[in-house]
XYZ file of C-alpha atoms in Angstrom:
647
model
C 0.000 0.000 0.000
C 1.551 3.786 -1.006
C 2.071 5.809 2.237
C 0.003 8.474 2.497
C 2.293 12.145 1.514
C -0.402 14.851 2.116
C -2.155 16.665 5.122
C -5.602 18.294 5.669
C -4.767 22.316 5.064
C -5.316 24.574 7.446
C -8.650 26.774 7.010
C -5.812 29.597 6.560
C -5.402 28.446 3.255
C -8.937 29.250 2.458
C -9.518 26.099 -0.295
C -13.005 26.473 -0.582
C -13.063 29.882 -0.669
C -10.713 30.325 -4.050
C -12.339 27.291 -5.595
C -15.861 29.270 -5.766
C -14.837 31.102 -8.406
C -12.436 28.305 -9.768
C -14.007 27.773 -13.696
C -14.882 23.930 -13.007
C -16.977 25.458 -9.999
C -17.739 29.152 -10.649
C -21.429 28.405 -12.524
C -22.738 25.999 -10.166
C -25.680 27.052 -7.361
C -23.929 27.212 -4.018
C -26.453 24.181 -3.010
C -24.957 21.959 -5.686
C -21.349 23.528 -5.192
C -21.602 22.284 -1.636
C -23.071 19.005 -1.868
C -20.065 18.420 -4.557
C -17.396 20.015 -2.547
C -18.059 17.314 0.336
C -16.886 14.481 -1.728
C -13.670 16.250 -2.414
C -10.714 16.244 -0.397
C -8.366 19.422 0.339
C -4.862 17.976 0.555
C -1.680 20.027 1.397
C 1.735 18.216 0.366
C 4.919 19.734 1.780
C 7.792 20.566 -0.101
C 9.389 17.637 -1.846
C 5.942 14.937 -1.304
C 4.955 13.236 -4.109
C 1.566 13.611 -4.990
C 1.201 11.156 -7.935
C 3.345 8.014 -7.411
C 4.450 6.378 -11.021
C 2.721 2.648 -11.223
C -0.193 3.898 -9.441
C -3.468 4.268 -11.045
C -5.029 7.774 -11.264
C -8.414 8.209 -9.493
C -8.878 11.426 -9.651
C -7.452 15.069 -10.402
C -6.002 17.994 -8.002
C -6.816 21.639 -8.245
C -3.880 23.550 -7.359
C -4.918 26.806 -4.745
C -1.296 27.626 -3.655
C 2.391 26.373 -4.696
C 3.907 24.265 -7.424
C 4.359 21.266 -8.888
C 6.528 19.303 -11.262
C 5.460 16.517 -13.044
C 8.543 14.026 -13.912
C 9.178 11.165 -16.503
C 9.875 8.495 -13.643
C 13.259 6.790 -13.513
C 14.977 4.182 -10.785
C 17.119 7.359 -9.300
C 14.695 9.932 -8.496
C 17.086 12.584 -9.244
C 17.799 11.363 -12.896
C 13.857 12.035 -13.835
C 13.498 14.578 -16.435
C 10.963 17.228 -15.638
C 8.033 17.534 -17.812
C 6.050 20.211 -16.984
C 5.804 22.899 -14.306
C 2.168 23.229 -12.904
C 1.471 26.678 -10.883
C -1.688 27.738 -8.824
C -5.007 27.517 -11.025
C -3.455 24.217 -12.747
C -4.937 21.256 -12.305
C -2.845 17.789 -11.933
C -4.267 15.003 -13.481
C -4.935 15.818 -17.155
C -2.665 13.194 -18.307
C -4.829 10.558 -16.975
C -7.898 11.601 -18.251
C -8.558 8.886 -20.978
C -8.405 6.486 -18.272
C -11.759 8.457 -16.977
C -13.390 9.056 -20.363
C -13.311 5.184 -20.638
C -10.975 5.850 -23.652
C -8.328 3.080 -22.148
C -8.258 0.727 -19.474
C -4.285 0.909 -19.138
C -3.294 3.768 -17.690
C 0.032 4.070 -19.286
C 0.840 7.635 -18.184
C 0.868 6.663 -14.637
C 3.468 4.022 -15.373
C 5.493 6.498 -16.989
C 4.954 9.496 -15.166
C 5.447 11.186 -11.648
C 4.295 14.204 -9.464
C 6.269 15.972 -7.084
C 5.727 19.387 -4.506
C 8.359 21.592 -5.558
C 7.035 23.949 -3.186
C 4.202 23.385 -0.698
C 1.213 22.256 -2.748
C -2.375 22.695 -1.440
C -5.314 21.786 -3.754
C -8.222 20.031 -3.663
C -8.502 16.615 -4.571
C -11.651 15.262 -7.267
C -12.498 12.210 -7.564
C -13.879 10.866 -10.684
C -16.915 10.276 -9.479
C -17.200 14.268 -8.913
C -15.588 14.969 -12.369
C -17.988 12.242 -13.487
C -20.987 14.493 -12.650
C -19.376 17.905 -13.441
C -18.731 16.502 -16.907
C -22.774 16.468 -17.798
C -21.690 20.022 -18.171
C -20.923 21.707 -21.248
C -19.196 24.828 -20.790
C -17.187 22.654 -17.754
C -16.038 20.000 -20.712
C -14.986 23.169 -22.981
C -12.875 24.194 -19.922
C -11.301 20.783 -19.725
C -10.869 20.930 -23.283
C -8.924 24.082 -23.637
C -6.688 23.241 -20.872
C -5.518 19.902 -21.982
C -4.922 21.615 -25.650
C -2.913 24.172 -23.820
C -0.893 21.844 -21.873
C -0.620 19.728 -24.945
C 1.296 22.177 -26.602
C 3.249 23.616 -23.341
C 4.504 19.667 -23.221
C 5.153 19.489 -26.906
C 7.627 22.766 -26.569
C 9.250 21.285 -23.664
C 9.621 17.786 -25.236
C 11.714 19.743 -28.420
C 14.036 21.885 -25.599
C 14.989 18.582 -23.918
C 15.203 16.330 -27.379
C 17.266 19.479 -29.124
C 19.666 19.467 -25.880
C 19.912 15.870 -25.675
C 21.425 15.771 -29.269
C 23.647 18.296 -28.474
C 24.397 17.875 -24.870
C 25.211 14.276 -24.613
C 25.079 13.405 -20.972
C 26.134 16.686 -19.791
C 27.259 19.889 -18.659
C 27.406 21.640 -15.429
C 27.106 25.054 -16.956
C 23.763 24.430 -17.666
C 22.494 22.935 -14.584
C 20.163 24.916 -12.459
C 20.619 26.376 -9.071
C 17.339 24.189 -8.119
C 19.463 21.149 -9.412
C 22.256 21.292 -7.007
C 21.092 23.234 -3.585
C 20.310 22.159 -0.046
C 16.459 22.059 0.263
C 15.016 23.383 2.493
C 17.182 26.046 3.463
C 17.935 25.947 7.430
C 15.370 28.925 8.631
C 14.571 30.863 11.648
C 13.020 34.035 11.871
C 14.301 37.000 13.482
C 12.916 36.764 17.187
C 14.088 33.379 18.127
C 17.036 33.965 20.380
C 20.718 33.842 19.085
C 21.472 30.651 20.676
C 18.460 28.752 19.487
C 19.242 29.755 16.088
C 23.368 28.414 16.552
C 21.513 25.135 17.907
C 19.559 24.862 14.856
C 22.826 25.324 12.484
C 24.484 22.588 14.550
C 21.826 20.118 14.581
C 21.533 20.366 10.619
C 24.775 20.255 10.358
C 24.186 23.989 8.190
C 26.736 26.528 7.549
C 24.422 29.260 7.871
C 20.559 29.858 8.491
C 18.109 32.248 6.836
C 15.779 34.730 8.678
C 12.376 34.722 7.303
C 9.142 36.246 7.704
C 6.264 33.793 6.323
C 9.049 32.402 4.291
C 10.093 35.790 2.555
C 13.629 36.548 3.127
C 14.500 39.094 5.759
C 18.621 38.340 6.593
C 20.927 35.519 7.096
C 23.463 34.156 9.289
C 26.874 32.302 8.655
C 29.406 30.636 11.237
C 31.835 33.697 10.660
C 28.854 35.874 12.098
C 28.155 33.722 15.217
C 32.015 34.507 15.716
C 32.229 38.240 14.718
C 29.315 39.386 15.957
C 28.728 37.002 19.307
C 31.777 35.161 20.552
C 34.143 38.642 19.397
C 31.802 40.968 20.778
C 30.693 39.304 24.142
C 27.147 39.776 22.794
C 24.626 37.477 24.680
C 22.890 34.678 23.227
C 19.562 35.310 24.486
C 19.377 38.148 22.018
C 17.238 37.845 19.092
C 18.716 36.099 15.917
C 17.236 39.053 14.161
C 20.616 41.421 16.009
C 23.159 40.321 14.367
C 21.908 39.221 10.750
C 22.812 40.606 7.537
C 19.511 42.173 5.976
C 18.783 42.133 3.159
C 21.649 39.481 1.820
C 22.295 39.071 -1.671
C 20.474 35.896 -3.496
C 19.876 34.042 -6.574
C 16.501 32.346 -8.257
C 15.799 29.097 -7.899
C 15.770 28.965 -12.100
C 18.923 30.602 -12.666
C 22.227 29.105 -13.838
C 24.944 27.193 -12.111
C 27.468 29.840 -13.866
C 25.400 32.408 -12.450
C 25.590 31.569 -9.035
C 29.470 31.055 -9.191
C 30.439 34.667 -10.727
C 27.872 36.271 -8.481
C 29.609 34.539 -5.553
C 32.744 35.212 -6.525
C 31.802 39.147 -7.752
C 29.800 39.618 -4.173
C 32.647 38.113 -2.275
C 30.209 35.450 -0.222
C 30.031 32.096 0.430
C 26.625 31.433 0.662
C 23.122 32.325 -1.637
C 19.591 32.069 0.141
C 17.843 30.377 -2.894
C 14.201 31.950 -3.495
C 11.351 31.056 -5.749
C 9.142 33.846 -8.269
C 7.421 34.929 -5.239
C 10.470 35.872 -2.890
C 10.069 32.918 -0.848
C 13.310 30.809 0.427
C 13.054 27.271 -1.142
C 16.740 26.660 -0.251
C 20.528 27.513 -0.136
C 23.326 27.071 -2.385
C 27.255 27.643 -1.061
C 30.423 27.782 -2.725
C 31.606 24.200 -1.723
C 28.070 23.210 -3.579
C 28.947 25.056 -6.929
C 33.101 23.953 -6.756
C 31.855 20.176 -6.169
C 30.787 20.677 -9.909
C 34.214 20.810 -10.940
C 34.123 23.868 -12.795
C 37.163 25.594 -11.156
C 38.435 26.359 -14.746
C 35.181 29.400 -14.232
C 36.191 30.251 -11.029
C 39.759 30.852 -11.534
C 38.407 32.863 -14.862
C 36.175 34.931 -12.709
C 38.661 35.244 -10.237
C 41.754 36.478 -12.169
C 39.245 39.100 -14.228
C 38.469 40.654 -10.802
C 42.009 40.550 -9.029
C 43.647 41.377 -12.424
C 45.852 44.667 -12.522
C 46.522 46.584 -15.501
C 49.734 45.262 -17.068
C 48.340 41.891 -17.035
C 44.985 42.201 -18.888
C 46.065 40.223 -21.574
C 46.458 37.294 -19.647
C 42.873 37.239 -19.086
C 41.542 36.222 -22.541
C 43.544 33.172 -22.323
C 41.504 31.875 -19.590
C 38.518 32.948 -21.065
C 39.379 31.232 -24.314
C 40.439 27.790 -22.549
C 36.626 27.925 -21.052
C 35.336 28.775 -24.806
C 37.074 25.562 -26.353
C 35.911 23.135 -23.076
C 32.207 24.916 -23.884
C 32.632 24.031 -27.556
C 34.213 20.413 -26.843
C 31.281 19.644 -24.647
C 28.864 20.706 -27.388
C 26.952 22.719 -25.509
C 24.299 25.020 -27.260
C 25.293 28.734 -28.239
C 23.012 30.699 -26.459
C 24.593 28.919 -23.239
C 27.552 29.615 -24.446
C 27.554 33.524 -24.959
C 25.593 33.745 -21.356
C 28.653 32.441 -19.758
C 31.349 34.074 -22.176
C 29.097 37.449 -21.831
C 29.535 37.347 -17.881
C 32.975 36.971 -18.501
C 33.733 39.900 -21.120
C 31.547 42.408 -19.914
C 33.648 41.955 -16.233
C 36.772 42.320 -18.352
C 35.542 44.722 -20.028
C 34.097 46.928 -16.628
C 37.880 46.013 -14.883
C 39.196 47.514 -17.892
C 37.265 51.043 -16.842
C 37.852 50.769 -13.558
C 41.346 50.477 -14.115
C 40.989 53.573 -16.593
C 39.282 55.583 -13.935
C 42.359 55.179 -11.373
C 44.888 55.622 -13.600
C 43.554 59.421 -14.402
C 43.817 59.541 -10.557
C 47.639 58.699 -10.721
C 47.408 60.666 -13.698
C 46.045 63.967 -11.403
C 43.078 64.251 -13.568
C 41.103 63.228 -10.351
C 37.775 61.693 -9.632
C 34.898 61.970 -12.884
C 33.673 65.233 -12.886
C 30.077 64.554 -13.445
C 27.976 61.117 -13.794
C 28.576 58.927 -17.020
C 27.158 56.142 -18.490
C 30.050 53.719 -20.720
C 27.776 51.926 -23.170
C 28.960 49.091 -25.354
C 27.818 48.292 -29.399
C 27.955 45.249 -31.924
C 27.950 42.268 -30.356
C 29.191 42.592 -26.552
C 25.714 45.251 -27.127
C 23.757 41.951 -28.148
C 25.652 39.358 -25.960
C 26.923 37.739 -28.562
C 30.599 37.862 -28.326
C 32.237 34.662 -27.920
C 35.715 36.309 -29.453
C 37.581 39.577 -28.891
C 36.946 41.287 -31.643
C 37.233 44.968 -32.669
C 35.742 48.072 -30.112
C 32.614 49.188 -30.429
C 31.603 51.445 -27.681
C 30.696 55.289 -26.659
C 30.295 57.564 -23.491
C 27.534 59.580 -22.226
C 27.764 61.973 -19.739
C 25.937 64.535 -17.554
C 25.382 68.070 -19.034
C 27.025 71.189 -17.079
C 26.917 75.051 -16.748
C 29.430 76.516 -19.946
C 32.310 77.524 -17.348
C 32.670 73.876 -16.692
C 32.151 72.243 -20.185
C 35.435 72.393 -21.438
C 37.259 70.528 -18.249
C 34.358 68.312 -18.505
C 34.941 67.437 -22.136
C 38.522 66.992 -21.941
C 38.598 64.475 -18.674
C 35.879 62.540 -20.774
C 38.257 62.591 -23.961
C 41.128 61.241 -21.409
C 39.075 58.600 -20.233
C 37.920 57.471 -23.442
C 41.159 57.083 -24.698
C 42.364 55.484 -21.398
C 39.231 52.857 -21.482
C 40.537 52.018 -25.034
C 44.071 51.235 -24.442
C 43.390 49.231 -21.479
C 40.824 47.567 -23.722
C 43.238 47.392 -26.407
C 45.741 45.708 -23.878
C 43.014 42.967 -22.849
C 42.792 41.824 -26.469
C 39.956 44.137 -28.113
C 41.228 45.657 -31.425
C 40.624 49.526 -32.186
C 37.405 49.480 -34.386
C 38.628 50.001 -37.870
C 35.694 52.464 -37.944
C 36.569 54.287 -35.248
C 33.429 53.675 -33.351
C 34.970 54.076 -29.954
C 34.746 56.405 -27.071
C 38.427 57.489 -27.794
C 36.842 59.671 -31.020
C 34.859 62.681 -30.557
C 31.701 61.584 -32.266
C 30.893 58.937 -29.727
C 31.369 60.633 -26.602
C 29.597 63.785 -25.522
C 27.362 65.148 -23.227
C 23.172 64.369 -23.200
C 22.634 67.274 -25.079
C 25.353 66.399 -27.572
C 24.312 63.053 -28.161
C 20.926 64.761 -28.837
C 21.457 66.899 -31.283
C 23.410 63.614 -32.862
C 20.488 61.287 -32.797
C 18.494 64.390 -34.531
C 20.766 64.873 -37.287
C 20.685 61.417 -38.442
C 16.831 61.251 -38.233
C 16.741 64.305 -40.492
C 19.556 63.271 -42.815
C 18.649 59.337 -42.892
C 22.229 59.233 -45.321
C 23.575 55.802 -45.532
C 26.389 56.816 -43.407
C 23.826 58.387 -40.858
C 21.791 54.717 -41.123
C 25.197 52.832 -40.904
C 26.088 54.254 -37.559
C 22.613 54.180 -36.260
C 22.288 50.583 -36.902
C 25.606 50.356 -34.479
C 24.205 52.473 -32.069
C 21.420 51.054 -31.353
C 22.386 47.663 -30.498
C 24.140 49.399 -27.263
C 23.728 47.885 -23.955
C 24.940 49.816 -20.463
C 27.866 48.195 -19.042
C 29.075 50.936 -16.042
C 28.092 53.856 -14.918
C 25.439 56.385 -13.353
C 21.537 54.232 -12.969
C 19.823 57.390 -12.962
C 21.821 59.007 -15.983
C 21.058 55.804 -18.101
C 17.269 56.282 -17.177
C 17.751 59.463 -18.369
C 19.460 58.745 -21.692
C 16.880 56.089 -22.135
C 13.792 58.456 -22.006
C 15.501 61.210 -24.097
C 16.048 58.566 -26.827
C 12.903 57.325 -26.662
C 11.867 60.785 -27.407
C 13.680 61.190 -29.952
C 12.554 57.773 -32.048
C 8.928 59.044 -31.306
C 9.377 61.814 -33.649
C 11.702 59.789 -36.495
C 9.109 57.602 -38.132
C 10.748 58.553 -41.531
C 14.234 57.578 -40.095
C 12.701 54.076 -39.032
C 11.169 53.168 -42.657
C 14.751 54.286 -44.409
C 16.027 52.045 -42.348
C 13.430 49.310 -43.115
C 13.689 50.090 -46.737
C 17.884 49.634 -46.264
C 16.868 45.832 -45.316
C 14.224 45.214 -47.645
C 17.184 45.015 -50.170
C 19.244 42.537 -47.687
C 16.848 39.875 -46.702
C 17.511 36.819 -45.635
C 18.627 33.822 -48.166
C 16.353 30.903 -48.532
C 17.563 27.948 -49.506
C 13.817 26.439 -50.068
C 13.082 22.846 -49.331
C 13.604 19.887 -50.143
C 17.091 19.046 -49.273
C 18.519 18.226 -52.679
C 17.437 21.805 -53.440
C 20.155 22.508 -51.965
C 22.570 21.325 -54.245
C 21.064 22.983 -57.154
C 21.493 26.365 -56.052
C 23.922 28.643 -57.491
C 25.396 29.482 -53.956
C 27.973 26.987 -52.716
C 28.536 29.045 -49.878
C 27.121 31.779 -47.530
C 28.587 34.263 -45.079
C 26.891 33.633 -41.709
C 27.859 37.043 -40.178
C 27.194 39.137 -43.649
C 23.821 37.614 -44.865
C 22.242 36.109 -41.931
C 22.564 37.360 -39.077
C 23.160 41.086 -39.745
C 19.853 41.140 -41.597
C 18.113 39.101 -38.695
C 19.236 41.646 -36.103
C 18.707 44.862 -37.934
C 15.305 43.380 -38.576
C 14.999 42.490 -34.702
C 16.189 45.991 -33.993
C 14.008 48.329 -35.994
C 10.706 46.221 -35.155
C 12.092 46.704 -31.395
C 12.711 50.406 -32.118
C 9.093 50.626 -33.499
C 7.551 49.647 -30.177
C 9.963 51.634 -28.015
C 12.174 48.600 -26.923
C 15.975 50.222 -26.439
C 17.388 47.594 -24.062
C 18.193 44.262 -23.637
C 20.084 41.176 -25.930
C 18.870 39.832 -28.820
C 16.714 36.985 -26.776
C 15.475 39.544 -24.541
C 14.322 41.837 -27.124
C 12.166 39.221 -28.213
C 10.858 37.948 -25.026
C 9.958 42.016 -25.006
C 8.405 41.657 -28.359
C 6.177 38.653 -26.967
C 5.141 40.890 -24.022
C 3.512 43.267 -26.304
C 1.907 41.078 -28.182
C 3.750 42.277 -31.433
C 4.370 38.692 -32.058
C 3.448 35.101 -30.826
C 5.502 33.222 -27.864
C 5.494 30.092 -30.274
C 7.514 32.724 -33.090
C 9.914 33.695 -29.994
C 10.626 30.025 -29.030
C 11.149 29.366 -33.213
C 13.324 32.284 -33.343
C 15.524 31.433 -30.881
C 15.671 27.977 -31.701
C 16.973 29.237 -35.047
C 19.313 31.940 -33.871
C 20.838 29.223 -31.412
C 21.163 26.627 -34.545
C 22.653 29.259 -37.117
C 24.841 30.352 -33.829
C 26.573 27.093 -33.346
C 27.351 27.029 -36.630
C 29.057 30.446 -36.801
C 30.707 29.466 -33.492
C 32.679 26.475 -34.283
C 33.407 28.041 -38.027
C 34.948 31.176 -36.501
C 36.725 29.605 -33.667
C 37.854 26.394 -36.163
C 39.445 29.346 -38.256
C 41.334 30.676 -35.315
C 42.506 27.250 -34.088
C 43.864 26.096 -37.350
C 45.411 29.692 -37.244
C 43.542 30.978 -40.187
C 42.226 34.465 -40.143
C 38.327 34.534 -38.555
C 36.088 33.838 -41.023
C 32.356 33.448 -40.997
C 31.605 31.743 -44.710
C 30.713 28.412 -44.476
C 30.769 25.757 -47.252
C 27.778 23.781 -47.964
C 30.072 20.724 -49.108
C 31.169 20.503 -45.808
C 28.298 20.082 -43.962
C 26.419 17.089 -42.894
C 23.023 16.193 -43.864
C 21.355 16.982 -40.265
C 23.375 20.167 -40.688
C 21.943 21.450 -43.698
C 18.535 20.237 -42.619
C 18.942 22.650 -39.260
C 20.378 25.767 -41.576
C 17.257 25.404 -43.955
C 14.600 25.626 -41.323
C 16.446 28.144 -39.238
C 16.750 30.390 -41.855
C 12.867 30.591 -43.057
C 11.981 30.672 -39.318
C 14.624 34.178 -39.184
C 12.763 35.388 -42.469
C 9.373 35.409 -40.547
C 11.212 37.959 -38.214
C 11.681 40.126 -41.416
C 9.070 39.684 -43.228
C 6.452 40.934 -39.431
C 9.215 43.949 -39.641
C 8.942 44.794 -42.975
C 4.646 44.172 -43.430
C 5.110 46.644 -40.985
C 6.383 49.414 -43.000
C 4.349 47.979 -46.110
C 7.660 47.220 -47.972
């Protein structure tokens, strides 16, 4: 017999009371509503119960109220199972099994192959089928049923394609791309603030914990490591009898449960701690991850990367990219998927890349220029603006900085021209060529004050040359890298402004791409060989086009910010096109990606000069198969840009 896993809630849950108005429920008479409700169950299941054994035949189906649940494929080792689906508050659990109820099979296969776990604490109530068997008479209550297991059908069909794509491409592994959820201590050791100090030490000891969170209804309020017991008790002579809450750190820096193993290492290593309270979408502590956690992963190859970038002084920059290049080739060995790839090589540059300005600002100190004169914002362009560099290439970045009375503008202006030029040597001494175009802070035209840059962004609205369109379509891939919050927000608003009144300037630059579209190389695959093109530049006529398309539809709806995948996550959000488009789209970008990865980098291996032209001959069948359908999902991208401009 299965043990039992679940509770009765407490009436502080209030079940009954968000089930009135619960769709299944909401157009029954409260007599009939009642008399059904009593031959349901509520059920609470604590973090980590399973609610649906595998082997066990369904009877019924669970309303979630509060918390969530993950539905597995079931394996021996209940760690190895793969996660299916996610299931939130207002799911239901239980869909899978419904042709069992419908009398549509006798076998219920899916309960064989399938298990339910709490994530976090689940309370629902529990239907039998005899219940749903009633309910069902109802129409509008099997149309509800209906559109939920079509949109669960297709949320499981986009998850089955992430986890068959990765599985082709990942092999068995890669600690990069596990989760913090995968690998921390659950549930975090927890106290809140008015137990007394000792209690709280007693606690740590008994589960054998490094440190303990404060909470407050499981939101986090502090936390508490061994070095604080020391420093702040045993140093101090401070009694134990005080509250926990006296000698916490508030407010400690933390990490979401859904985030990155990579992530949680460079934040640890950039915030100087040891620990990370773990928390869930609504601020709540599900657990803790520590140092000794992440370097048990055997990624100290990343550590010592992240390390050296942040201890690094200036005359040894250059050692830096060969770390980050070792971590590139182990990343490419391990065949793990680009967009993976440039989140952890992005982390990396960008804190070169902000040591590099740092190191800039102090050496005008040295220099006697002093401290920066007024707030400024160091932006970068091209692809460290996208998160897409994976190489050092060339510079592309500019300066903004505050506006000031006349008297002052021209000491202003020339500490800004020193520290533009300083940024770029440093940068130039980490690896980063001078941009052949001279798009770099060191040269007047991209450094200035707000009201310069102004006046700039006005003259190539009104002009729209092809020079004025070239360096706009630079510019506005930028991305804020250090500086002044509250100047950005500023610079943000007054470009926004500006695009408001440049609807001409966006359609010349629509028109520009109209006339550089994306190739396609049409279907079937023998097609393929009976084009004229035996080769394509990946850089030149795919993904230029697909960004600049990306980036004036973005411009259109007033989205500045952000990498390439979160532009389009922002394009989703305002419903200028479908999440199932996003999902295609990156799918594509991450396909055409690893091919312009391991072409560039193979170049610079064999010590070739980088090239991004790849030869059709040389590529597999699967290969050519992925290229044709990424590139006519990228031309649906230009084609929603340009319908927009009626081009």
């Amino acid at each position: 017999m299965t043990q039992k896993t679940y509770q009765t809630p407490p009436g502080s849950y209030r079940v009954r009371e968000k089930l009135r108005h619960q769709p299944i429920f909401q157009k029954l008479t409260d007599d009939y509503y009642r008399e059904l409700y009593e031959q349901c169950e509520e059920r609470l299941y604590p973090d980590g119960a399973v609610i649906a054994h595998a082997q066990k035949r369904r009877e019924g189906i669970l309303v979630i109220t509060s918390g969530t649940a993950e539905v597995y494929a079931a394996a021996e080792d209940q760690e190895a199972g793969e996660v299916l689906e996610v299931v939130q508050e207002g799911g239901i659990l239980g869909l899978g099994s419904l042709s069992n109820f419908l009398g549509i099979s006798n076998e219920d296969a899916y309960a064989y192959m399938v298990e339910i776990r709490a994530v976090e604490t689940v309370v629902g109530l529990y239907i039998p089928y005899g219940v749903l068997g009633r309910l069902w008479r109802h129409e509008d209550i099997r149309d509800y049923f209906l559109h939920q297991v079509v949109s669960r059908l297709k949320d499981v069909y986009v998850s089955l394609a992430e986890q068959v794509r990765l599985a082709h491409e990942l092999g068995e592994s890669d600690p990069f791309l596990l989760r913090v959820q995968d690998i921390m201590t659950k549930p975090a050791t927890a106290v809140d603030r008015y137990v007394t100090i000792q209690e709280a030490a007693e606690k740590m000891i008994a589960e054998k914990a490094s440190s303990i969170v404060i909470t407050d209804h499981g939101r986090l309020e502090g936390i508490i490591t061994e070095k604080d017991f020391v420093n702040r008790v045993v140093t101090s002579n401070k009694s134990v009898r005080e509250h926990a809450g006296t000698i916490m750190t508030e407010h400690p820096y933390h990490i979401h449960r859904a985030d990155y193993y990579y992530h949680a290492l460079s934040e640890m290593i950039l915030r100087g701690v040891k620990h990370l309270p773990v928390v869930d979408g609504k601020d709540k502590v599900v657990g803790m991850i520590t140092m000794a956690d992440l370097l048990r992963k055997k990624n100290r190859q990343m550590f010592s990367a992240i390390r050296k970038v942040e201890e690094t002084e200036a005359d040894r920059l250059n050692e830096v990219k060969t770390e980050i290049y070792d971590i590139l080739a182990m990343l490419i060995r391990d065949n793990v998927p680009s967009l993976h790839v440039l989140d952890v090589l992005t982390q990396l540059y960008d804190r070169l890349t902000k040591r590099a300005v740092t190191i800039a600002i102090d050496s005008l100190k040295r220099k006697g220029a002093g401290e920066p004169p007024v707030p400024f914002v160091w932006y970068q362009m091209g692809s460290a603006g996208r998160g897409e560099q994976f190489v050092l290439t060339d510079q592309d970045h500019f300066l903004v900085y505050e506006d000031v009375e006349s008297l002052r503008k021209k000491e202003v202006d020339e500490y800004f021209a020193q520290l533009g030029e300083e940024i770029t040597n440093y940068l130039e001494i980490a690896g980063y060529e001078r941009c052949k175009g001279k798009m770099m802070a060191s040269e007047l035209m991209w450094r200035g004050s707000m009201s310069k840059w102004n006046e700039t962004l006005r003259k190539w609205a009104m002009r729209s040359t092809n020079e004025s369109l070239l360096l706009a379509q630079n510019f506005f891939s930028f991305r804020k890298l250090y500086g002044s919050d509250g100047l950005h927000t500023a610079f943000i608003r007054m470009v926004r402004e500006d695009l408001k009144r440049s609807s001409i300037f966006l359609y010349r630059l629509a028109q520009v791409e109209k006339e550089n579209q994306i190739p396609s190389l049409e279907q079937p695959i023998r097609a393929l060989l009976r084009i004229e093109r035996k080769q394509l530049d990946l850089k030149k006529q795919v993904l230029f086009p697909f960004h600049h398309a990306l980036q004036i539809l973005s411009l259109s709806h007033h989205i500045l910010e952000g990498t390439t995948v979160e532009k389009l996550q922002a394009l989703v959000e305002k419903d200028i096109i479908t999440d199932w488009l996003a999902t295609d789209l990156r799918h594509a970008l991450s396909q055409v990606m690893d091919l312009y990865i391991k072409q560039k980098w193979g170049s610079i291996t064999a010590g070739k000069a980088p090239s991004s032209i790849v030869t059709f001959s040389q590529f597999s069948t699967r290969d050519k198969e992925k290229l044709i359908r990424a590139l006519k999902e990228m031309r649906k991208l230009q084609t929603t840009m340009l319908s927009q401009y009626s081009l």
